[in-house]
Amino acid sequence: MNHKSMSLAKPEANSLSIKQKIAVALGVMGLLIFALAIFNTNFPNKTLFLSLSIGLIALGTILFANDAYSKKLEGIKNDGVWFKSLSSRGILGWITGVLLTSFYIVLYFFPEYLGLTGNGEPNTGLISLFDPLSYLLSGNPATQWFVYGTLYTLAILVFGYKFMLKYGHNRYEQLRTASVMFFQLGLAFLIPEFMSRLNTSPDYNLPYYDLKSIWPLNYYLFDSWSVNGLLSSGTLGLMMLIFGVLSIFVISPILTYKYGKRWYCSWVCGCGALAETAGDSFRHLSNKKLSAWKLERWLIHSVLVFSVIMTTAVIYSYLGSDPNKFWLTRSTFLWGVGILLTLVFATVMIFKRQELAKDARYGAIGYFVVIAALFAMHYTGTSDKIFLIKSSSLRAAYGLYIGSIFSGVIGTGFYPIFGNRVWCRFGCPFAAILGLQQRMFSKFRITTNGGQCISCGNCSTYCEMGIDVRAYAQKGENIVRSSCVGCGICAAVCPRGVLKLENDGMKDRINSNEILLGNDVDLMDLLNNK
């Protein structure tokens, strides 16, 4: 057979095997059942066809992964990613991106097209196909969120299996993948459904949400309906509210100090779980340009500032002004937020400015923007308006822009175009908080052995966060970046063992000055100081 390609990489060798084609056919058959359900096909036994569709998708993915990776030798397994249309922004990549984006738009804004009905009428279409599973778990008919949660969890489980086969030689990758699979299945999917069953009792009015989600990801934690629901659900509700607050101010900083932001972004988070498993094939598409890094720093911290202001506005909207009715009045709350932010800002500027370097000025801008917003809130807030806008509209806008458009439509729908961590890199406000903590006081860093680096570029290519890892490795510089999620893929794909994920002391963790090429360094003095 004649091939026109002159590539030494032999792109024709990346065609699917017979087993892989069978596996793809099984997966497509499972998706076809979903497609038929969307068009209101009347299945005689919804339980059977739902089980069949999920089973075919899972079986097809498992068979494909087994044939692709189980018989390969240990090591890097990213053969031909730039030759495949799906993973190189080809036609299949764009089609997949458009389909994913369209699905998210319909899911968030037009759920009636998926079969969601109101006024107690039975569901139709795709959502009705999931009714049997929803009744089994929660006792309620399915909603578009249940359908989404089921498909989301299915994707993490089956592609997590594929990921574990692909990186079977790396214990760290296997452990963290098993971790995200466990947290997604248990805390994000099953337990919230069981909590919904508790609400059938008059003693409980628990809000439905992902238990591992921490503010500002669960931006609704401090909304009035959520707080009232938790406080009216006895000891369990109060414990959940206390745990939510402690997660923000105590648990998260301690874990980030010990392990870096990877403890959440790569071991717990559902967004990270989907990115690492289903999005693994697209990690090399992240933009490594300096301009992308500059955009990332401005955008993600702007979202954080927006989240702080909106959360403050949401709480402010349902507080009163009479201290005789409740001690926490609107003015007291605003003063508390302002004092807390001022203490954090002053502490960082006094003790940790060196770690932030030039980014300190951006932190100052963010601080003054929030303080200005607090003053504006105080002088423009009324019983039903904040910033001269209805408080209900503000809450809706917050959920729309952060919870829907950015995290869902853009964050996941654009996997095949911009890489698998678009949301985590550019939009996640919790990642911004963890990143600041990681940069300022975390023991975690990625150490490099510059003398062993051969500049192959694998580490930079497969960094999903767009970090030019090779530039650090060539200089032997520790990697302490706010955006690094500690996924460890850079170390896994390094053929020379140059990179190592470590937790160590705070001294010399940021060592950029002493190893820059061309510096006049006294090597003996440097050695003695070690």
Short mmCIF file of C-alpha atoms in Angstrom, two decimals:
data_model
loop_
_atom_site.label_atom_id
_atom_site.label_comp_id
_atom_site.label_asym_id
_atom_site.label_seq_id
_atom_site.Cartn_x
_atom_site.Cartn_y
_atom_site.Cartn_z
CA MET A 1 0.00 0.00 0.00
CA ASN A 2 1.41 3.40 -0.96
CA HIS A 3 1.40 6.25 1.54
CA LYS A 4 1.95 9.83 0.52
CA SER A 5 3.16 10.89 3.96
CA MET A 6 6.94 11.26 4.38
CA SER A 7 6.65 11.57 8.18
CA LEU A 8 8.96 9.37 10.24
CA ALA A 9 6.18 9.21 12.83
CA LYS A 10 4.10 7.07 10.45
CA PRO A 11 0.66 8.69 10.94
CA GLU A 12 -0.98 5.85 9.04
CA ALA A 13 -0.03 3.54 11.89
CA ASN A 14 -2.48 5.37 14.12
CA SER A 15 -5.58 4.02 12.40
CA LEU A 16 -8.00 2.06 14.59
CA SER A 17 -7.62 -1.67 14.99
CA ILE A 18 -10.51 -4.08 14.46
CA LYS A 19 -11.14 -4.31 18.21
CA GLN A 20 -11.11 -0.54 18.56
CA LYS A 21 -13.59 -0.16 15.71
CA ILE A 22 -15.91 -2.64 17.42
CA ALA A 23 -15.53 -0.72 20.68
CA VAL A 24 -16.37 2.58 18.95
CA ALA A 25 -19.42 0.95 17.35
CA LEU A 26 -20.66 -0.20 20.77
CA GLY A 27 -20.23 3.28 22.22
CA VAL A 28 -22.05 4.86 19.27
CA MET A 29 -24.93 2.42 19.75
CA GLY A 30 -25.22 3.55 23.37
CA LEU A 31 -25.23 7.20 22.30
CA LEU A 32 -27.81 6.37 19.61
CA ILE A 33 -30.25 5.28 22.31
CA PHE A 34 -29.81 8.69 23.96
CA ALA A 35 -30.36 10.38 20.60
CA LEU A 36 -33.56 8.40 20.01
CA ALA A 37 -34.76 9.39 23.48
CA ILE A 38 -34.24 13.08 22.68
CA PHE A 39 -36.63 12.64 19.75
CA ASN A 40 -39.27 11.17 22.07
CA THR A 41 -38.93 7.54 21.07
CA ASN A 42 -41.32 5.55 23.26
CA PHE A 43 -39.15 2.81 24.73
CA PRO A 44 -41.24 -0.11 26.07
CA ASN A 45 -38.94 -0.56 29.08
CA LYS A 46 -37.00 2.55 30.09
CA THR A 47 -34.99 0.73 32.76
CA LEU A 48 -33.76 -1.80 30.22
CA PHE A 49 -32.85 0.75 27.55
CA LEU A 50 -31.15 3.09 30.03
CA SER A 51 -29.08 0.20 31.36
CA LEU A 52 -28.33 -0.88 27.80
CA SER A 53 -27.17 2.58 26.72
CA ILE A 54 -24.95 3.15 29.77
CA GLY A 55 -23.61 -0.40 29.52
CA LEU A 56 -22.75 -0.08 25.83
CA ILE A 57 -20.92 3.23 26.38
CA ALA A 58 -18.96 1.83 29.32
CA LEU A 59 -18.18 -1.44 27.55
CA GLY A 60 -17.05 0.31 24.38
CA THR A 61 -14.72 2.64 26.30
CA ILE A 62 -13.25 -0.22 28.34
CA LEU A 63 -12.65 -2.42 25.30
CA PHE A 64 -11.05 0.48 23.41
CA ALA A 65 -8.77 1.32 26.34
CA ASN A 66 -7.75 -2.31 26.82
CA ASP A 67 -6.75 -2.71 23.19
CA ALA A 68 -4.98 0.67 23.07
CA TYR A 69 -2.93 0.48 26.28
CA SER A 70 -3.00 -2.87 28.10
CA LYS A 71 -0.32 -4.54 25.95
CA LYS A 72 2.00 -1.53 25.60
CA LEU A 73 5.27 -1.21 27.45
CA GLU A 74 5.61 1.16 30.38
CA GLY A 75 6.23 4.77 29.51
CA ILE A 76 4.76 7.61 27.48
CA LYS A 77 1.69 6.74 25.42
CA ASN A 78 0.75 9.85 23.47
CA ASP A 79 1.49 8.45 20.04
CA GLY A 80 0.09 10.39 17.11
CA VAL A 81 -1.99 12.94 19.03
CA TRP A 82 -1.16 15.62 16.46
CA PHE A 83 -2.16 13.33 13.60
CA LYS A 84 -5.64 12.53 14.90
CA SER A 85 -8.43 14.83 13.80
CA LEU A 86 -10.12 14.68 17.21
CA SER A 87 -7.07 15.73 19.22
CA SER A 88 -5.42 18.16 16.80
CA ARG A 89 -8.23 20.69 16.25
CA GLY A 90 -9.25 18.86 13.09
CA ILE A 91 -12.76 18.40 11.73
CA LEU A 92 -13.68 15.82 14.36
CA GLY A 93 -12.32 18.09 17.08
CA TRP A 94 -14.44 21.03 15.95
CA ILE A 95 -17.54 18.85 15.52
CA THR A 96 -17.06 17.46 19.02
CA GLY A 97 -16.58 20.96 20.43
CA VAL A 98 -19.73 22.25 18.73
CA LEU A 99 -21.78 19.26 19.93
CA LEU A 100 -20.55 19.59 23.52
CA THR A 101 -21.16 23.33 23.54
CA SER A 102 -24.64 22.87 22.04
CA PHE A 103 -25.47 20.25 24.67
CA TYR A 104 -24.48 22.62 27.48
CA ILE A 105 -26.49 25.47 26.02
CA VAL A 106 -29.60 23.28 25.77
CA LEU A 107 -28.97 21.83 29.25
CA TYR A 108 -28.66 25.21 30.97
CA PHE A 109 -31.06 27.37 29.01
CA PHE A 110 -33.52 25.12 27.12
CA PRO A 111 -34.05 21.96 29.22
CA GLU A 112 -37.55 21.56 27.79
CA TYR A 113 -35.92 20.30 24.59
CA LEU A 114 -34.47 17.44 26.64
CA GLY A 115 -37.94 16.57 27.89
CA LEU A 116 -38.22 18.50 31.16
CA THR A 117 -41.82 19.32 32.02
CA GLY A 118 -43.42 21.31 34.81
CA ASN A 119 -46.63 21.43 36.80
CA GLY A 120 -46.26 17.83 37.94
CA GLU A 121 -46.57 16.39 34.44
CA PRO A 122 -44.38 13.35 33.56
CA ASN A 123 -41.09 13.95 31.82
CA THR A 124 -40.59 13.15 28.17
CA GLY A 125 -37.60 12.68 25.88
CA LEU A 126 -34.11 12.06 27.21
CA ILE A 127 -34.92 13.09 30.78
CA SER A 128 -37.73 10.54 31.03
CA LEU A 129 -35.24 7.80 30.10
CA PHE A 130 -33.41 8.56 33.37
CA ASP A 131 -36.55 8.54 35.53
CA PRO A 132 -36.11 4.91 36.71
CA LEU A 133 -32.60 5.58 38.02
CA SER A 134 -33.67 8.83 39.65
CA TYR A 135 -36.61 7.17 41.41
CA LEU A 136 -34.28 4.43 42.61
CA LEU A 137 -31.78 6.85 44.17
CA SER A 138 -33.83 9.83 45.36
CA GLY A 139 -37.46 8.86 44.95
CA ASN A 140 -38.04 11.79 42.60
CA PRO A 141 -38.43 12.08 38.82
CA ALA A 142 -35.30 13.01 36.90
CA THR A 143 -34.33 16.57 36.10
CA GLN A 144 -31.84 17.91 33.59
CA TRP A 145 -29.31 18.13 36.45
CA PHE A 146 -29.75 14.47 37.30
CA VAL A 147 -29.20 13.54 33.66
CA TYR A 148 -26.11 15.73 33.56
CA GLY A 149 -24.79 14.33 36.84
CA THR A 150 -25.24 10.77 35.64
CA LEU A 151 -23.48 11.36 32.33
CA TYR A 152 -20.75 13.41 34.06
CA THR A 153 -20.08 10.61 36.56
CA LEU A 154 -20.19 7.96 33.83
CA ALA A 155 -17.59 9.87 31.80
CA ILE A 156 -15.24 10.20 34.78
CA LEU A 157 -15.55 6.50 35.66
CA VAL A 158 -15.06 5.01 32.20
CA PHE A 159 -12.41 7.47 31.02
CA GLY A 160 -10.79 7.20 34.44
CA TYR A 161 -10.32 3.50 33.72
CA LYS A 162 -8.73 4.42 30.39
CA PHE A 163 -6.46 6.94 32.12
CA MET A 164 -5.32 4.38 34.69
CA LEU A 165 -4.39 1.95 31.93
CA LYS A 166 -2.52 4.64 30.02
CA TYR A 167 -0.46 5.66 33.05
CA GLY A 168 -0.34 2.21 34.62
CA HIS A 169 3.40 2.57 35.22
CA ASN A 170 2.86 5.61 37.46
CA ARG A 171 1.46 4.95 40.95
CA TYR A 172 0.79 8.64 41.64
CA GLU A 173 -1.43 8.95 38.56
CA GLN A 174 -3.35 5.82 39.44
CA LEU A 175 -3.97 6.89 43.03
CA ARG A 176 -5.19 10.37 42.19
CA THR A 177 -7.43 9.04 39.41
CA ALA A 178 -8.98 6.52 41.81
CA SER A 179 -9.46 9.43 44.24
CA VAL A 180 -11.38 11.67 41.83
CA MET A 181 -13.49 8.71 40.70
CA PHE A 182 -14.41 7.98 44.34
CA PHE A 183 -15.24 11.60 45.22
CA GLN A 184 -17.32 12.10 42.09
CA LEU A 185 -19.33 8.91 42.50
CA GLY A 186 -19.79 9.25 46.25
CA LEU A 187 -19.85 12.89 47.35
CA ALA A 188 -20.97 14.51 44.09
CA PHE A 189 -23.51 12.00 42.78
CA LEU A 190 -24.83 9.37 45.19
CA ILE A 191 -24.86 11.16 48.56
CA PRO A 192 -26.72 14.26 47.26
CA GLU A 193 -29.38 11.94 45.83
CA PHE A 194 -29.70 10.15 49.18
CA MET A 195 -29.93 13.56 50.89
CA SER A 196 -32.86 14.31 48.65
CA ARG A 197 -34.63 11.28 50.10
CA LEU A 198 -34.19 12.74 53.60
CA ASN A 199 -36.21 15.76 52.52
CA THR A 200 -39.32 13.59 52.37
CA SER A 201 -39.22 13.82 56.16
CA PRO A 202 -40.63 17.04 57.68
CA ASP A 203 -37.46 17.31 59.79
CA TYR A 204 -35.22 17.98 56.80
CA ASN A 205 -35.02 20.65 54.13
CA LEU A 206 -31.48 20.05 52.90
CA PRO A 207 -30.31 21.88 49.78
CA TYR A 208 -29.16 19.64 46.96
CA TYR A 209 -25.50 20.22 46.15
CA ASP A 210 -22.12 18.59 45.60
CA LEU A 211 -20.69 17.99 49.08
CA LYS A 212 -17.07 18.35 47.97
CA SER A 213 -17.71 21.71 46.33
CA ILE A 214 -16.26 24.62 48.33
CA TRP A 215 -17.04 28.33 48.08
CA PRO A 216 -16.75 30.13 45.70
CA LEU A 217 -17.51 27.07 43.55
CA ASN A 218 -20.73 26.41 45.44
CA TYR A 219 -21.70 30.07 45.20
CA TYR A 220 -25.19 29.18 46.45
CA LEU A 221 -23.97 28.05 49.91
CA PHE A 222 -24.62 31.49 51.39
CA ASP A 223 -27.83 32.19 49.52
CA SER A 224 -30.88 32.66 51.71
CA TRP A 225 -32.68 29.50 50.58
CA SER A 226 -29.56 27.40 51.23
CA VAL A 227 -28.82 28.87 54.67
CA ASN A 228 -32.48 28.60 55.72
CA GLY A 229 -32.64 25.02 54.46
CA LEU A 230 -29.55 23.99 56.39
CA LEU A 231 -30.58 25.77 59.60
CA SER A 232 -34.04 24.17 59.46
CA SER A 233 -32.60 20.66 59.09
CA GLY A 234 -31.45 20.14 62.64
CA THR A 235 -28.00 19.00 63.68
CA LEU A 236 -27.13 17.58 60.26
CA GLY A 237 -27.90 20.84 58.47
CA LEU A 238 -25.97 22.89 61.03
CA MET A 239 -22.95 20.57 60.74
CA MET A 240 -23.01 20.92 56.95
CA LEU A 241 -23.09 24.72 57.22
CA ILE A 242 -20.24 24.76 59.73
CA PHE A 243 -18.24 22.36 57.58
CA GLY A 244 -18.81 24.62 54.56
CA VAL A 245 -17.42 27.62 56.44
CA LEU A 246 -14.50 25.69 57.95
CA SER A 247 -13.62 24.35 54.49
CA ILE A 248 -13.03 27.90 53.30
CA PHE A 249 -11.07 29.37 56.20
CA VAL A 250 -9.41 26.38 57.93
CA ILE A 251 -9.37 23.07 56.05
CA SER A 252 -8.44 24.43 52.63
CA PRO A 253 -5.46 26.58 53.77
CA ILE A 254 -4.04 23.75 55.90
CA LEU A 255 -4.23 21.17 53.11
CA THR A 256 -2.82 23.65 50.58
CA TYR A 257 0.08 24.40 52.92
CA LYS A 258 0.92 20.70 53.17
CA TYR A 259 0.17 19.49 49.63
CA GLY A 260 -0.37 22.49 47.35
CA LYS A 261 -3.57 23.08 45.40
CA ARG A 262 -3.28 19.57 43.95
CA TRP A 263 -5.11 18.18 47.00
CA TYR A 264 -8.30 19.63 45.54
CA CYS A 265 -7.72 20.36 41.84
CA SER A 266 -6.23 16.95 41.02
CA TRP A 267 -7.54 14.68 43.79
CA VAL A 268 -11.06 15.88 44.69
CA CYS A 269 -12.60 18.40 42.28
CA GLY A 270 -15.21 17.19 39.80
CA CYS A 271 -14.18 19.73 37.15
CA GLY A 272 -10.60 18.56 37.46
CA ALA A 273 -11.75 14.95 37.41
CA LEU A 274 -13.51 15.38 34.07
CA ALA A 275 -10.56 17.33 32.67
CA GLU A 276 -8.06 14.67 33.70
CA THR A 277 -10.08 11.68 32.48
CA ALA A 278 -12.38 12.57 29.59
CA GLY A 279 -10.19 15.56 28.68
CA ASP A 280 -6.83 13.78 28.79
CA SER A 281 -6.67 13.49 25.00
CA PHE A 282 -6.73 17.30 24.70
CA ARG A 283 -4.21 18.36 27.37
CA HIS A 284 -1.55 19.22 24.77
CA LEU A 285 -3.83 21.87 23.22
CA SER A 286 -3.33 24.34 26.09
CA ASN A 287 -1.80 27.63 24.98
CA LYS A 288 1.79 28.05 26.20
CA LYS A 289 2.27 31.62 24.96
CA LEU A 290 3.23 34.45 27.29
CA SER A 291 0.14 36.35 26.17
CA ALA A 292 -2.07 33.46 27.34
CA TRP A 293 -0.37 33.53 30.74
CA LYS A 294 -0.98 37.27 31.06
CA LEU A 295 -4.64 36.81 30.11
CA GLU A 296 -4.93 33.95 32.58
CA ARG A 297 -3.65 36.03 35.50
CA TRP A 298 -6.00 38.93 34.79
CA LEU A 299 -9.05 36.83 33.98
CA ILE A 300 -9.02 34.29 36.80
CA HIS A 301 -8.38 36.92 39.47
CA SER A 302 -11.06 39.17 37.99
CA VAL A 303 -13.50 36.27 38.36
CA LEU A 304 -12.37 35.88 41.97
CA VAL A 305 -13.00 39.56 42.68
CA PHE A 306 -16.42 39.27 41.00
CA SER A 307 -17.20 36.19 43.13
CA VAL A 308 -16.28 37.96 46.37
CA ILE A 309 -18.40 40.99 45.50
CA MET A 310 -21.39 38.92 44.39
CA THR A 311 -21.29 36.64 47.44
CA THR A 312 -21.10 39.66 49.71
CA ALA A 313 -24.03 41.21 47.83
CA VAL A 314 -26.09 38.01 48.12
CA ILE A 315 -25.64 37.85 51.90
CA TYR A 316 -26.17 41.61 52.22
CA SER A 317 -29.46 41.32 50.33
CA TYR A 318 -31.24 39.26 53.01
CA LEU A 319 -29.76 40.88 56.12
CA GLY A 320 -31.68 43.53 57.99
CA SER A 321 -30.73 46.89 59.49
CA ASP A 322 -32.21 46.52 62.98
CA PRO A 323 -29.69 45.15 65.53
CA ASN A 324 -32.54 44.42 67.94
CA LYS A 325 -33.86 41.73 65.58
CA PHE A 326 -30.51 40.18 64.69
CA TRP A 327 -27.00 41.24 65.70
CA LEU A 328 -25.56 40.78 62.19
CA THR A 329 -26.88 43.81 60.36
CA ARG A 330 -25.99 44.97 56.88
CA SER A 331 -23.52 47.59 58.06
CA THR A 332 -21.91 45.21 60.57
CA PHE A 333 -21.50 42.60 57.85
CA LEU A 334 -19.88 45.05 55.41
CA TRP A 335 -17.50 46.26 58.13
CA GLY A 336 -16.59 42.65 58.92
CA VAL A 337 -15.86 41.82 55.29
CA GLY A 338 -13.81 44.98 54.87
CA ILE A 339 -11.75 44.37 58.03
CA LEU A 340 -11.11 40.72 57.07
CA LEU A 341 -9.96 41.64 53.58
CA THR A 342 -7.78 44.45 54.95
CA LEU A 343 -6.08 42.09 57.40
CA VAL A 344 -5.42 39.53 54.65
CA PHE A 345 -4.14 42.20 52.28
CA ALA A 346 -1.88 43.82 54.89
CA THR A 347 -0.47 40.46 55.99
CA VAL A 348 0.36 39.47 52.42
CA MET A 349 1.93 42.82 51.58
CA ILE A 350 4.06 42.84 54.73
CA PHE A 351 5.20 39.23 54.95
CA LYS A 352 4.70 37.63 51.52
CA ARG A 353 5.25 40.34 48.95
CA GLN A 354 8.43 38.67 47.68
CA GLU A 355 6.48 35.53 46.73
CA LEU A 356 3.97 37.56 44.73
CA ALA A 357 6.67 39.69 43.06
CA LYS A 358 5.12 41.91 40.35
CA ASP A 359 1.70 40.35 40.92
CA ALA A 360 1.45 42.28 44.19
CA ARG A 361 0.19 45.28 42.26
CA TYR A 362 -2.63 43.21 40.77
CA GLY A 363 -3.57 42.05 44.26
CA ALA A 364 -3.70 45.66 45.38
CA ILE A 365 -5.99 46.53 42.47
CA GLY A 366 -8.32 43.65 43.35
CA TYR A 367 -8.41 44.68 47.01
CA PHE A 368 -9.31 48.29 46.27
CA VAL A 369 -11.98 47.22 43.76
CA VAL A 370 -13.67 45.08 46.42
CA ILE A 371 -13.44 47.85 49.05
CA ALA A 372 -14.94 50.33 46.57
CA ALA A 373 -17.75 47.84 45.88
CA LEU A 374 -18.45 47.59 49.63
CA PHE A 375 -18.84 51.36 49.86
CA ALA A 376 -21.08 51.34 46.78
CA MET A 377 -23.13 48.54 48.31
CA HIS A 378 -23.59 50.52 51.51
CA TYR A 379 -24.73 53.72 49.80
CA THR A 380 -26.85 52.18 47.03
CA GLY A 381 -28.32 49.16 48.81
CA THR A 382 -32.03 49.16 49.63
CA SER A 383 -34.46 46.49 50.80
CA ASP A 384 -34.56 44.85 47.36
CA LYS A 385 -31.77 46.49 45.34
CA ILE A 386 -27.97 46.43 45.37
CA PHE A 387 -25.88 48.63 43.07
CA LEU A 388 -29.29 49.97 41.94
CA ILE A 389 -30.09 46.49 40.58
CA LYS A 390 -32.60 44.01 41.96
CA SER A 391 -30.82 41.58 44.28
CA SER A 392 -32.56 38.61 42.67
CA SER A 393 -31.20 39.68 39.28
CA LEU A 394 -27.69 39.89 40.72
CA ARG A 395 -27.91 36.37 42.12
CA ALA A 396 -29.23 35.07 38.81
CA ALA A 397 -26.43 36.84 36.90
CA TYR A 398 -23.80 35.36 39.24
CA GLY A 399 -25.08 31.83 38.66
CA LEU A 400 -25.43 32.41 34.92
CA TYR A 401 -21.98 33.80 34.19
CA ILE A 402 -19.92 31.76 36.66
CA GLY A 403 -21.88 28.57 37.19
CA SER A 404 -23.24 28.11 33.68
CA ILE A 405 -21.52 29.91 30.83
CA PHE A 406 -17.91 29.88 32.03
CA SER A 407 -17.66 26.56 33.87
CA GLY A 408 -19.97 24.58 31.59
CA VAL A 409 -20.41 25.99 28.10
CA ILE A 410 -16.86 27.31 27.75
CA GLY A 411 -15.00 25.22 30.32
CA THR A 412 -16.06 21.81 29.02
CA GLY A 413 -17.47 22.47 25.55
CA PHE A 414 -14.14 23.88 24.38
CA TYR A 415 -11.99 20.89 25.42
CA PRO A 416 -11.14 19.89 21.83
CA ILE A 417 -10.20 23.47 20.89
CA PHE A 418 -8.45 25.10 23.86
CA GLY A 419 -7.45 22.11 25.96
CA ASN A 420 -8.97 20.37 28.96
CA ARG A 421 -8.37 22.96 31.69
CA VAL A 422 -9.92 26.11 30.21
CA TRP A 423 -12.19 26.64 33.22
CA CYS A 424 -9.56 25.66 35.80
CA ARG A 425 -6.95 27.91 34.21
CA PHE A 426 -8.92 31.01 33.26
CA GLY A 427 -12.14 31.04 35.27
CA CYS A 428 -12.27 29.01 38.49
CA PRO A 429 -12.31 31.41 41.47
CA PHE A 430 -11.44 28.63 43.93
CA ALA A 431 -8.40 27.72 41.84
CA ALA A 432 -7.38 31.38 42.10
CA ILE A 433 -7.60 31.25 45.91
CA LEU A 434 -5.68 27.97 46.10
CA GLY A 435 -3.11 29.33 43.65
CA LEU A 436 -2.43 32.37 45.83
CA GLN A 437 -2.04 30.11 48.87
CA GLN A 438 0.23 27.76 46.95
CA ARG A 439 2.47 30.56 45.79
CA MET A 440 2.71 32.20 49.21
CA PHE A 441 3.02 29.44 51.78
CA SER A 442 2.73 25.91 50.37
CA LYS A 443 5.43 23.27 50.94
CA PHE A 444 4.69 21.79 47.51
CA ARG A 445 6.95 22.36 44.53
CA ILE A 446 8.16 20.50 41.44
CA THR A 447 11.93 20.20 41.62
CA THR A 448 14.06 19.93 38.49
CA ASN A 449 17.43 18.40 37.71
CA GLY A 450 18.61 20.68 34.94
CA GLY A 451 21.74 18.65 34.23
CA GLN A 452 19.61 15.71 33.05
CA CYS A 453 17.25 17.73 30.82
CA ILE A 454 17.55 16.99 27.09
CA SER A 455 15.03 19.71 26.10
CA CYS A 456 12.67 17.22 24.42
CA GLY A 457 9.70 19.41 25.42
CA ASN A 458 7.36 16.61 26.49
CA CYS A 459 6.76 18.30 29.84
CA SER A 460 5.68 21.62 28.31
CA THR A 461 3.65 19.95 25.57
CA TYR A 462 1.51 17.93 27.97
CA CYS A 463 1.13 20.56 30.68
CA GLU A 464 -2.60 21.18 30.69
CA MET A 465 -2.17 24.49 32.52
CA GLY A 466 -0.01 26.00 29.79
CA ILE A 467 3.17 26.21 31.90
CA ASP A 468 6.43 26.14 29.95
CA VAL A 469 7.90 23.46 32.21
CA ARG A 470 10.93 22.94 29.99
CA ALA A 471 12.09 26.52 30.63
CA TYR A 472 12.27 25.74 34.36
CA ALA A 473 13.88 22.33 33.81
CA GLN A 474 16.61 23.73 31.59
CA LYS A 475 17.65 26.08 34.38
CA GLY A 476 17.18 23.64 37.25
CA GLU A 477 14.61 25.97 38.77
CA ASN A 478 11.86 24.83 41.14
CA ILE A 479 8.36 25.18 39.73
CA VAL A 480 6.18 27.10 42.21
CA ARG A 481 3.43 28.46 39.98
CA SER A 482 -0.01 29.54 41.17
CA SER A 483 -1.63 27.78 38.23
CA CYS A 484 0.09 24.40 38.70
CA VAL A 485 -2.47 21.78 39.78
CA GLY A 486 0.15 19.14 40.61
CA CYS A 487 -1.26 16.59 38.17
CA GLY A 488 2.25 15.15 37.74
CA ILE A 489 1.91 14.48 34.02
CA CYS A 490 5.04 16.51 33.28
CA ALA A 491 7.03 14.12 35.47
CA ALA A 492 5.23 11.08 34.04
CA VAL A 493 6.13 11.92 30.43
CA CYS A 494 9.73 12.95 31.13
CA PRO A 495 12.08 10.32 29.65
CA ARG A 496 14.98 11.32 31.92
CA GLY A 497 13.42 11.67 35.37
CA VAL A 498 14.20 15.38 35.50
CA LEU A 499 11.03 16.41 37.34
CA LYS A 500 9.87 15.37 40.80
CA LEU A 501 6.82 16.39 42.84
CA GLU A 502 7.95 17.16 46.39
CA ASN A 503 6.80 18.55 49.72
CA ASP A 504 9.71 20.17 51.55
CA GLY A 505 10.58 23.08 53.79
CA MET A 506 9.84 26.70 52.94
CA LYS A 507 13.49 27.71 52.61
CA ASP A 508 14.69 28.21 49.02
CA ARG A 509 11.52 26.79 47.48
CA ILE A 510 11.47 29.75 45.07
CA ASN A 511 15.02 29.70 43.75
CA SER A 512 14.83 31.65 40.50
CA ASN A 513 17.59 34.13 41.33
CA GLU A 514 20.36 31.68 42.09
CA ILE A 515 20.12 29.47 39.01
CA LEU A 516 19.44 31.85 36.13
CA LEU A 517 21.90 31.20 33.34
CA GLY A 518 24.62 33.83 33.21
CA ASN A 519 24.40 34.78 36.88
CA ASP A 520 27.69 35.24 38.70
CA VAL A 521 27.14 32.67 41.45
CA ASP A 522 29.72 31.52 44.01
CA LEU A 523 29.16 27.77 43.68
CA MET A 524 30.97 26.84 46.92
CA ASP A 525 29.00 29.41 48.88
CA LEU A 526 25.78 28.14 47.32
CA LEU A 527 26.73 24.55 48.18
CA ASN A 528 27.57 25.42 51.80
CA ASN A 529 24.25 27.21 52.25
CA LYS A 530 22.42 24.07 51.18
#
